[in-house]
Protein backbone atom coordinates (compact mmCIF):
# COMPACT_ATOMS: atom_id res chain seq x y z
CA UNK A 1 0.00 0.00 0.00
CA UNK A 2 1.48 3.38 -0.92
CA UNK A 3 1.68 6.25 1.51
CA UNK A 4 -1.31 8.21 0.29
CA UNK A 5 -3.59 5.13 0.19
CA UNK A 6 -2.54 4.30 3.71
CA UNK A 7 -3.22 7.80 4.91
CA UNK A 8 -6.66 7.83 3.30
CA UNK A 9 -7.57 4.42 4.70
CA UNK A 10 -6.62 5.53 8.22
CA UNK A 11 -8.64 8.70 7.83
CA UNK A 12 -11.70 6.71 6.82
CA UNK A 13 -11.23 4.24 9.64
CA UNK A 14 -10.92 7.08 12.14
CA UNK A 15 -14.00 8.89 10.85
CA UNK A 16 -16.09 5.74 11.03
CA UNK A 17 -14.99 5.14 14.62
CA UNK A 18 -15.83 8.76 15.46
CA UNK A 19 -19.33 8.16 14.03
CA UNK A 20 -19.84 4.93 15.92
CA UNK A 21 -18.68 6.50 19.16
CA UNK A 22 -21.11 9.39 18.66
CA UNK A 23 -24.02 7.03 17.95
CA UNK A 24 -23.18 4.91 21.02
CA UNK A 25 -22.92 7.99 23.22
CA UNK A 26 -26.23 9.40 22.04
CA UNK A 27 -27.95 6.04 22.40
CA UNK A 28 -27.19 6.16 26.10
CA UNK A 29 -28.17 9.80 26.54
CA UNK A 30 -24.62 11.14 26.53
CA UNK A 31 -22.82 13.65 24.35
CA UNK A 32 -20.23 12.49 21.80
CA UNK A 33 -17.82 14.92 23.44
CA UNK A 34 -18.13 12.96 26.70
CA UNK A 35 -16.05 10.21 25.14
CA UNK A 36 -12.43 10.60 24.09
CA UNK A 37 -11.02 8.23 21.51
CA UNK A 38 -7.52 7.20 22.49
CA UNK A 39 -5.92 5.88 19.32
CA UNK A 40 -3.78 2.92 20.31
CA UNK A 41 -0.79 3.03 18.00
CA UNK A 42 1.29 0.14 19.35
CA UNK A 43 0.86 -1.71 16.04
CA UNK A 44 2.44 0.94 13.82
CA UNK A 45 5.53 3.11 13.36
CA UNK A 46 5.83 6.85 13.93
CA UNK A 47 4.96 7.78 10.34
CA UNK A 48 1.74 5.76 10.39
CA UNK A 49 0.96 7.13 13.84
CA UNK A 50 1.29 10.63 12.38
CA UNK A 51 -1.30 9.72 9.73
CA UNK A 52 -3.77 9.08 12.52
CA UNK A 53 -3.00 12.44 14.11
CA UNK A 54 -3.50 14.11 10.72
CA UNK A 55 -6.89 12.41 10.52
CA UNK A 56 -7.87 14.26 13.69
CA UNK A 57 -6.98 11.88 16.51
CA UNK A 58 -5.20 14.00 19.09
CA UNK A 59 -4.99 11.41 21.88
CA UNK A 60 -2.60 8.51 21.42
CA UNK A 61 -2.02 5.47 23.59
CA UNK A 62 1.00 3.20 23.79
CA UNK A 63 1.47 0.15 25.96
CA UNK A 64 5.27 0.32 26.17
CA UNK A 65 6.94 3.36 27.69
CA UNK A 66 10.02 3.18 25.46
CA UNK A 67 7.85 3.24 22.36
CA UNK A 68 5.83 6.14 23.70
CA UNK A 69 8.87 8.29 24.26
CA UNK A 70 10.54 7.24 20.99
CA UNK A 71 7.44 8.34 19.12
CA UNK A 72 7.04 11.52 21.13
CA UNK A 73 10.65 12.36 20.23
CA UNK A 74 10.36 11.32 16.57
CA UNK A 75 10.62 13.76 13.67
CA UNK A 76 7.11 12.80 12.56
CA UNK A 77 5.46 13.56 15.90
CA UNK A 78 7.61 15.85 18.00
CA UNK A 79 5.87 19.02 16.84
CA UNK A 80 2.35 17.58 16.89
CA UNK A 81 -0.01 18.55 19.71
CA UNK A 82 -0.53 15.03 21.00
CA UNK A 83 -1.98 14.09 24.38
CA UNK A 84 -0.18 10.86 25.24
CA UNK A 85 -1.69 8.00 27.21
CA UNK A 86 0.34 5.26 28.84
CA UNK A 87 -1.92 2.21 28.81
CA UNK A 88 0.36 -0.76 29.51
CA UNK A 89 2.38 -2.12 32.36
CA UNK A 90 4.92 0.40 33.57
CA UNK A 91 8.14 -0.16 35.48
CA UNK A 92 9.20 2.44 37.96
CA UNK A 93 12.59 3.00 36.35
CA UNK A 94 10.85 4.17 33.16
CA UNK A 95 8.88 6.91 34.86
CA UNK A 96 11.29 9.80 34.67
CA UNK A 97 11.73 9.82 30.92
CA UNK A 98 8.09 8.99 30.32
CA UNK A 99 6.85 11.90 32.39
CA UNK A 100 8.58 14.41 30.12
CA UNK A 101 5.69 13.85 27.76
CA UNK A 102 3.04 14.39 30.45
CA UNK A 103 1.05 11.29 29.59
CA UNK A 104 -2.10 10.32 31.36
CA UNK A 105 -1.11 7.05 33.01
CA UNK A 106 -4.03 4.61 32.80
CA UNK A 107 -2.21 1.58 34.07
CA UNK A 108 -1.37 2.25 37.70
CA UNK A 109 -1.75 -1.28 38.96
CA UNK A 110 0.09 -1.33 42.28
CA UNK A 111 0.77 0.73 45.37
CA UNK A 112 4.48 0.70 44.57
CA UNK A 113 3.89 2.26 41.19
CA UNK A 114 1.52 4.89 42.55
CA UNK A 115 4.06 5.83 45.21
CA UNK A 116 6.82 6.05 42.60
CA UNK A 117 4.65 8.28 40.40
CA UNK A 118 4.01 10.55 43.39
CA UNK A 119 7.68 10.73 44.22
CA UNK A 120 8.64 11.54 40.64
CA UNK A 121 5.91 14.18 40.34
CA UNK A 122 7.27 15.81 43.50
CA UNK A 123 10.86 15.72 42.29
CA UNK A 124 10.09 17.33 38.95
CA UNK A 125 7.29 19.45 40.41
CA UNK A 126 4.83 18.44 37.71
CA UNK A 127 1.25 17.30 38.13
CA UNK A 128 0.37 13.91 36.69
CA UNK A 129 -3.01 12.48 35.75
CA UNK A 130 -3.43 8.84 36.62
CA UNK A 131 -6.11 6.20 36.54
CA UNK A 132 -6.11 3.16 38.78
CA UNK A 133 -6.33 -0.13 36.94
CA UNK A 134 -9.00 -2.45 38.30
CA UNK A 135 -8.83 -6.18 38.14
CA UNK A 136 -12.46 -6.80 37.23
CA UNK A 137 -12.29 -10.46 36.52
CA UNK A 138 -11.01 -11.15 40.04
CA UNK A 139 -8.41 -13.34 38.35
CA UNK A 140 -5.15 -13.36 40.34
CA UNK A 141 -3.13 -13.84 37.18
CA UNK A 142 -4.41 -10.52 35.83
CA UNK A 143 -2.89 -7.16 36.56
CA UNK A 144 -4.86 -4.55 38.39
CA UNK A 145 -5.99 -3.63 41.87
CA UNK A 146 -8.73 -5.32 43.83
CA UNK A 147 -11.69 -3.22 45.03
CA UNK A 148 -10.33 -3.28 48.59
CA UNK A 149 -6.89 -2.13 47.50
CA UNK A 150 -8.48 0.69 45.48
CA UNK A 151 -10.40 1.95 48.48
CA UNK A 152 -7.29 1.92 50.61
CA UNK A 153 -5.22 3.83 48.04
CA UNK A 154 -7.94 6.40 47.48
CA UNK A 155 -8.18 7.14 51.18
CA UNK A 156 -4.54 8.14 51.37
CA UNK A 157 -3.36 11.67 50.76
CA UNK A 158 -0.69 12.02 48.09
CA UNK A 159 -0.80 15.78 47.71
CA UNK A 160 -2.01 17.87 44.80
CA UNK A 161 0.43 16.66 42.14
CA UNK A 162 -1.03 13.18 41.76
CA UNK A 163 -4.48 13.54 40.28
CA UNK A 164 -6.34 10.24 40.44
CA UNK A 165 -9.03 10.89 37.88
CA UNK A 166 -10.73 7.54 37.58
CA UNK A 167 -10.45 3.86 36.81
CA UNK A 168 -9.18 1.78 33.92
CA UNK A 169 -10.33 -1.73 33.13
CA UNK A 170 -9.99 -4.41 30.50
CA UNK A 171 -12.53 -7.11 29.85
CA UNK A 172 -11.02 -10.56 30.29
CA UNK A 173 -9.40 -12.15 27.23
CA UNK A 174 -11.92 -13.87 25.01
CA UNK A 175 -14.89 -12.27 26.77
CA UNK A 176 -17.86 -11.87 24.43
CA UNK A 177 -19.56 -8.49 24.14
CA UNK A 178 -22.42 -9.35 26.47
CA UNK A 179 -20.07 -10.52 29.20
CA UNK A 180 -17.83 -7.51 28.60
CA UNK A 181 -20.78 -5.18 29.09
CA UNK A 182 -21.53 -6.82 32.42
CA UNK A 183 -17.90 -6.33 33.51
CA UNK A 184 -17.99 -2.66 32.46
CA UNK A 185 -21.19 -2.19 34.45
CA UNK A 186 -19.41 -3.67 37.46
CA UNK A 187 -16.60 -1.14 37.02
CA UNK A 188 -19.06 1.73 36.87
CA UNK A 189 -20.82 0.55 40.02
CA UNK A 190 -17.50 0.11 41.79
CA UNK A 191 -16.57 3.64 40.74
CA UNK A 192 -19.87 5.00 42.09
CA UNK A 193 -19.29 3.27 45.39
CA UNK A 194 -15.67 4.45 45.70
CA UNK A 195 -16.67 7.99 44.73
CA UNK A 196 -19.35 8.04 47.41
CA UNK A 197 -17.06 6.74 50.11
CA UNK A 198 -13.97 8.80 49.29
CA UNK A 199 -15.36 12.05 47.85
CA UNK A 200 -13.12 11.67 44.78
CA UNK A 201 -15.54 11.76 41.81
CA UNK A 202 -13.33 9.45 39.70
CA UNK A 203 -14.91 11.00 36.62
CA UNK A 204 -12.94 9.05 34.04
CA UNK A 205 -13.61 5.46 33.09
CA UNK A 206 -11.08 4.08 30.61
CA UNK A 207 -12.67 0.96 29.19
CA UNK A 208 -13.54 -0.50 25.83
CA UNK A 209 -11.32 -1.48 22.91
CA UNK A 210 -11.98 -2.18 19.21
CA UNK A 211 -14.25 -5.15 19.92
CA UNK A 212 -16.27 -3.77 22.81
CA UNK A 213 -16.18 0.03 22.84
CA UNK A 214 -19.91 0.38 22.24
CA UNK A 215 -20.69 -1.73 25.30
CA UNK A 216 -18.20 0.31 27.30
CA UNK A 217 -19.76 3.60 26.22
CA UNK A 218 -23.20 2.29 27.16
CA UNK A 219 -21.80 1.69 30.65
CA UNK A 220 -20.20 5.11 31.00
CA UNK A 221 -16.72 4.94 29.44
CA UNK A 222 -15.16 8.37 28.99
CA UNK A 223 -11.97 7.09 27.35
CA UNK A 224 -12.07 4.27 24.81
CA UNK A 225 -8.75 2.72 23.78
CA UNK A 226 -9.04 1.76 20.14
CA UNK A 227 -6.25 0.22 18.14
CA UNK A 228 -6.84 -2.44 15.51
CA UNK A 229 -10.05 -0.88 14.14
CA UNK A 230 -8.13 2.25 13.22
CA UNK A 231 -5.57 0.28 11.24
CA UNK A 232 -7.95 -2.02 9.42
CA UNK A 233 -6.61 -2.72 5.95
CA UNK A 234 -3.25 -1.19 6.81
CA UNK A 235 -1.61 -3.80 9.02
C1 LIG B 1 -3.70 -2.97 22.48
C2 LIG B 1 -4.50 -2.38 23.57
C3 LIG B 1 -5.73 -1.78 23.30
C4 LIG B 1 -6.35 -1.70 21.91
O1 LIG B 1 -6.83 -2.94 21.53
P1 LIG B 1 -7.55 -3.15 20.10
O2 LIG B 1 -8.30 -4.40 20.30
O3 LIG B 1 -6.47 -3.25 19.11
O4 LIG B 1 -8.43 -1.99 19.87
C5 LIG B 1 -6.42 -1.22 24.36
N1 LIG B 1 -5.93 -1.25 25.62
C6 LIG B 1 -4.75 -1.81 25.91
C7 LIG B 1 -4.26 -1.80 27.31
C8 LIG B 1 -3.99 -2.40 24.90
O5 LIG B 1 -2.82 -2.97 25.21
CSV table of C-alpha atoms and ligand atoms in Angstrom, one decimal:
chain,number,residue,atom,x,y,z
A,1,UNK,CA,0.0,0.0,0.0
A,2,UNK,CA,1.5,3.4,-0.9
A,3,UNK,CA,1.7,6.2,1.5
A,4,UNK,CA,-1.3,8.2,0.3
A,5,UNK,CA,-3.6,5.1,0.2
A,6,UNK,CA,-2.5,4.3,3.7
A,7,UNK,CA,-3.2,7.8,4.9
A,8,UNK,CA,-6.7,7.8,3.3
A,9,UNK,CA,-7.6,4.4,4.7
A,10,UNK,CA,-6.6,5.5,8.2
A,11,UNK,CA,-8.6,8.7,7.8
A,12,UNK,CA,-11.7,6.7,6.8
A,13,UNK,CA,-11.2,4.2,9.6
A,14,UNK,CA,-10.9,7.1,12.1
A,15,UNK,CA,-14.0,8.9,10.8
A,16,UNK,CA,-16.1,5.7,11.0
A,17,UNK,CA,-15.0,5.1,14.6
A,18,UNK,CA,-15.8,8.8,15.5
A,19,UNK,CA,-19.3,8.2,14.0
A,20,UNK,CA,-19.8,4.9,15.9
A,21,UNK,CA,-18.7,6.5,19.2
A,22,UNK,CA,-21.1,9.4,18.7
A,23,UNK,CA,-24.0,7.0,17.9
A,24,UNK,CA,-23.2,4.9,21.0
A,25,UNK,CA,-22.9,8.0,23.2
A,26,UNK,CA,-26.2,9.4,22.0
A,27,UNK,CA,-28.0,6.0,22.4
A,28,UNK,CA,-27.2,6.2,26.1
A,29,UNK,CA,-28.2,9.8,26.5
A,30,UNK,CA,-24.6,11.1,26.5
A,31,UNK,CA,-22.8,13.6,24.3
A,32,UNK,CA,-20.2,12.5,21.8
A,33,UNK,CA,-17.8,14.9,23.4
A,34,UNK,CA,-18.1,13.0,26.7
A,35,UNK,CA,-16.1,10.2,25.1
A,36,UNK,CA,-12.4,10.6,24.1
A,37,UNK,CA,-11.0,8.2,21.5
A,38,UNK,CA,-7.5,7.2,22.5
A,39,UNK,CA,-5.9,5.9,19.3
A,40,UNK,CA,-3.8,2.9,20.3
A,41,UNK,CA,-0.8,3.0,18.0
A,42,UNK,CA,1.3,0.1,19.3
A,43,UNK,CA,0.9,-1.7,16.0
A,44,UNK,CA,2.4,0.9,13.8
A,45,UNK,CA,5.5,3.1,13.4
A,46,UNK,CA,5.8,6.9,13.9
A,47,UNK,CA,5.0,7.8,10.3
A,48,UNK,CA,1.7,5.8,10.4
A,49,UNK,CA,1.0,7.1,13.8
A,50,UNK,CA,1.3,10.6,12.4
A,51,UNK,CA,-1.3,9.7,9.7
A,52,UNK,CA,-3.8,9.1,12.5
A,53,UNK,CA,-3.0,12.4,14.1
A,54,UNK,CA,-3.5,14.1,10.7
A,55,UNK,CA,-6.9,12.4,10.5
A,56,UNK,CA,-7.9,14.3,13.7
A,57,UNK,CA,-7.0,11.9,16.5
A,58,UNK,CA,-5.2,14.0,19.1
A,59,UNK,CA,-5.0,11.4,21.9
A,60,UNK,CA,-2.6,8.5,21.4
A,61,UNK,CA,-2.0,5.5,23.6
A,62,UNK,CA,1.0,3.2,23.8
A,63,UNK,CA,1.5,0.2,26.0
A,64,UNK,CA,5.3,0.3,26.2
A,65,UNK,CA,6.9,3.4,27.7
A,66,UNK,CA,10.0,3.2,25.5
A,67,UNK,CA,7.9,3.2,22.4
A,68,UNK,CA,5.8,6.1,23.7
A,69,UNK,CA,8.9,8.3,24.3
A,70,UNK,CA,10.5,7.2,21.0
A,71,UNK,CA,7.4,8.3,19.1
A,72,UNK,CA,7.0,11.5,21.1
A,73,UNK,CA,10.6,12.4,20.2
A,74,UNK,CA,10.4,11.3,16.6
A,75,UNK,CA,10.6,13.8,13.7
A,76,UNK,CA,7.1,12.8,12.6
A,77,UNK,CA,5.5,13.6,15.9
A,78,UNK,CA,7.6,15.8,18.0
A,79,UNK,CA,5.9,19.0,16.8
A,80,UNK,CA,2.3,17.6,16.9
A,81,UNK,CA,0.0,18.6,19.7
A,82,UNK,CA,-0.5,15.0,21.0
A,83,UNK,CA,-2.0,14.1,24.4
A,84,UNK,CA,-0.2,10.9,25.2
A,85,UNK,CA,-1.7,8.0,27.2
A,86,UNK,CA,0.3,5.3,28.8
A,87,UNK,CA,-1.9,2.2,28.8
A,88,UNK,CA,0.4,-0.8,29.5
A,89,UNK,CA,2.4,-2.1,32.4
A,90,UNK,CA,4.9,0.4,33.6
A,91,UNK,CA,8.1,-0.2,35.5
A,92,UNK,CA,9.2,2.4,38.0
A,93,UNK,CA,12.6,3.0,36.4
A,94,UNK,CA,10.8,4.2,33.2
A,95,UNK,CA,8.9,6.9,34.9
A,96,UNK,CA,11.3,9.8,34.7
A,97,UNK,CA,11.7,9.8,30.9
A,98,UNK,CA,8.1,9.0,30.3
A,99,UNK,CA,6.8,11.9,32.4
A,100,UNK,CA,8.6,14.4,30.1
A,101,UNK,CA,5.7,13.8,27.8
A,102,UNK,CA,3.0,14.4,30.4
A,103,UNK,CA,1.0,11.3,29.6
A,104,UNK,CA,-2.1,10.3,31.4
A,105,UNK,CA,-1.1,7.1,33.0
A,106,UNK,CA,-4.0,4.6,32.8
A,107,UNK,CA,-2.2,1.6,34.1
A,108,UNK,CA,-1.4,2.3,37.7
A,109,UNK,CA,-1.7,-1.3,39.0
A,110,UNK,CA,0.1,-1.3,42.3
A,111,UNK,CA,0.8,0.7,45.4
A,112,UNK,CA,4.5,0.7,44.6
A,113,UNK,CA,3.9,2.3,41.2
A,114,UNK,CA,1.5,4.9,42.6
A,115,UNK,CA,4.1,5.8,45.2
A,116,UNK,CA,6.8,6.0,42.6
A,117,UNK,CA,4.6,8.3,40.4
A,118,UNK,CA,4.0,10.6,43.4
A,119,UNK,CA,7.7,10.7,44.2
A,120,UNK,CA,8.6,11.5,40.6
A,121,UNK,CA,5.9,14.2,40.3
A,122,UNK,CA,7.3,15.8,43.5
A,123,UNK,CA,10.9,15.7,42.3
A,124,UNK,CA,10.1,17.3,39.0
A,125,UNK,CA,7.3,19.5,40.4
A,126,UNK,CA,4.8,18.4,37.7
A,127,UNK,CA,1.3,17.3,38.1
A,128,UNK,CA,0.4,13.9,36.7
A,129,UNK,CA,-3.0,12.5,35.7
A,130,UNK,CA,-3.4,8.8,36.6
A,131,UNK,CA,-6.1,6.2,36.5
A,132,UNK,CA,-6.1,3.2,38.8
A,133,UNK,CA,-6.3,-0.1,36.9
A,134,UNK,CA,-9.0,-2.4,38.3
A,135,UNK,CA,-8.8,-6.2,38.1
A,136,UNK,CA,-12.5,-6.8,37.2
A,137,UNK,CA,-12.3,-10.5,36.5
A,138,UNK,CA,-11.0,-11.2,40.0
A,139,UNK,CA,-8.4,-13.3,38.3
A,140,UNK,CA,-5.1,-13.4,40.3
A,141,UNK,CA,-3.1,-13.8,37.2
A,142,UNK,CA,-4.4,-10.5,35.8
A,143,UNK,CA,-2.9,-7.2,36.6
A,144,UNK,CA,-4.9,-4.5,38.4
A,145,UNK,CA,-6.0,-3.6,41.9
A,146,UNK,CA,-8.7,-5.3,43.8
A,147,UNK,CA,-11.7,-3.2,45.0
A,148,UNK,CA,-10.3,-3.3,48.6
A,149,UNK,CA,-6.9,-2.1,47.5
A,150,UNK,CA,-8.5,0.7,45.5
A,151,UNK,CA,-10.4,2.0,48.5
A,152,UNK,CA,-7.3,1.9,50.6
A,153,UNK,CA,-5.2,3.8,48.0
A,154,UNK,CA,-7.9,6.4,47.5
A,155,UNK,CA,-8.2,7.1,51.2
A,156,UNK,CA,-4.5,8.1,51.4
A,157,UNK,CA,-3.4,11.7,50.8
A,158,UNK,CA,-0.7,12.0,48.1
A,159,UNK,CA,-0.8,15.8,47.7
A,160,UNK,CA,-2.0,17.9,44.8
A,161,UNK,CA,0.4,16.7,42.1
A,162,UNK,CA,-1.0,13.2,41.8
A,163,UNK,CA,-4.5,13.5,40.3
A,164,UNK,CA,-6.3,10.2,40.4
A,165,UNK,CA,-9.0,10.9,37.9
A,166,UNK,CA,-10.7,7.5,37.6
A,167,UNK,CA,-10.4,3.9,36.8
A,168,UNK,CA,-9.2,1.8,33.9
A,169,UNK,CA,-10.3,-1.7,33.1
A,170,UNK,CA,-10.0,-4.4,30.5
A,171,UNK,CA,-12.5,-7.1,29.9
A,172,UNK,CA,-11.0,-10.6,30.3
A,173,UNK,CA,-9.4,-12.2,27.2
A,174,UNK,CA,-11.9,-13.9,25.0
A,175,UNK,CA,-14.9,-12.3,26.8
A,176,UNK,CA,-17.9,-11.9,24.4
A,177,UNK,CA,-19.6,-8.5,24.1
A,178,UNK,CA,-22.4,-9.3,26.5
A,179,UNK,CA,-20.1,-10.5,29.2
A,180,UNK,CA,-17.8,-7.5,28.6
A,181,UNK,CA,-20.8,-5.2,29.1
A,182,UNK,CA,-21.5,-6.8,32.4
A,183,UNK,CA,-17.9,-6.3,33.5
A,184,UNK,CA,-18.0,-2.7,32.5
A,185,UNK,CA,-21.2,-2.2,34.4
A,186,UNK,CA,-19.4,-3.7,37.5
A,187,UNK,CA,-16.6,-1.1,37.0
A,188,UNK,CA,-19.1,1.7,36.9
A,189,UNK,CA,-20.8,0.5,40.0
A,190,UNK,CA,-17.5,0.1,41.8
A,191,UNK,CA,-16.6,3.6,40.7
A,192,UNK,CA,-19.9,5.0,42.1
A,193,UNK,CA,-19.3,3.3,45.4
A,194,UNK,CA,-15.7,4.5,45.7
A,195,UNK,CA,-16.7,8.0,44.7
A,196,UNK,CA,-19.4,8.0,47.4
A,197,UNK,CA,-17.1,6.7,50.1
A,198,UNK,CA,-14.0,8.8,49.3
A,199,UNK,CA,-15.4,12.0,47.8
A,200,UNK,CA,-13.1,11.7,44.8
A,201,UNK,CA,-15.5,11.8,41.8
A,202,UNK,CA,-13.3,9.5,39.7
A,203,UNK,CA,-14.9,11.0,36.6
A,204,UNK,CA,-12.9,9.0,34.0
A,205,UNK,CA,-13.6,5.5,33.1
A,206,UNK,CA,-11.1,4.1,30.6
A,207,UNK,CA,-12.7,1.0,29.2
A,208,UNK,CA,-13.5,-0.5,25.8
A,209,UNK,CA,-11.3,-1.5,22.9
A,210,UNK,CA,-12.0,-2.2,19.2
A,211,UNK,CA,-14.2,-5.2,19.9
A,212,UNK,CA,-16.3,-3.8,22.8
A,213,UNK,CA,-16.2,0.0,22.8
A,214,UNK,CA,-19.9,0.4,22.2
A,215,UNK,CA,-20.7,-1.7,25.3
A,216,UNK,CA,-18.2,0.3,27.3
A,217,UNK,CA,-19.8,3.6,26.2
A,218,UNK,CA,-23.2,2.3,27.2
A,219,UNK,CA,-21.8,1.7,30.7
A,220,UNK,CA,-20.2,5.1,31.0
A,221,UNK,CA,-16.7,4.9,29.4
A,222,UNK,CA,-15.2,8.4,29.0
A,223,UNK,CA,-12.0,7.1,27.3
A,224,UNK,CA,-12.1,4.3,24.8
A,225,UNK,CA,-8.8,2.7,23.8
A,226,UNK,CA,-9.0,1.8,20.1
A,227,UNK,CA,-6.2,0.2,18.1
A,228,UNK,CA,-6.8,-2.4,15.5
A,229,UNK,CA,-10.0,-0.9,14.1
A,230,UNK,CA,-8.1,2.2,13.2
A,231,UNK,CA,-5.6,0.3,11.2
A,232,UNK,CA,-7.9,-2.0,9.4
A,233,UNK,CA,-6.6,-2.7,6.0
A,234,UNK,CA,-3.2,-1.2,6.8
A,235,UNK,CA,-1.6,-3.8,9.0
B,1,LIG,C1,-3.7,-3.0,22.5
B,1,LIG,C2,-4.5,-2.4,23.6
B,1,LIG,C3,-5.7,-1.8,23.3
B,1,LIG,C4,-6.3,-1.7,21.9
B,1,LIG,O1,-6.8,-2.9,21.5
B,1,LIG,P1,-7.5,-3.1,20.1
B,1,LIG,O2,-8.3,-4.4,20.3
B,1,LIG,O3,-6.5,-3.2,19.1
B,1,LIG,O4,-8.4,-2.0,19.9
B,1,LIG,C5,-6.4,-1.2,24.4
B,1,LIG,N1,-5.9,-1.2,25.6
B,1,LIG,C6,-4.7,-1.8,25.9
B,1,LIG,C7,-4.3,-1.8,27.3
B,1,LIG,C8,-4.0,-2.4,24.9
B,1,LIG,O5,-2.8,-3.0,25.2
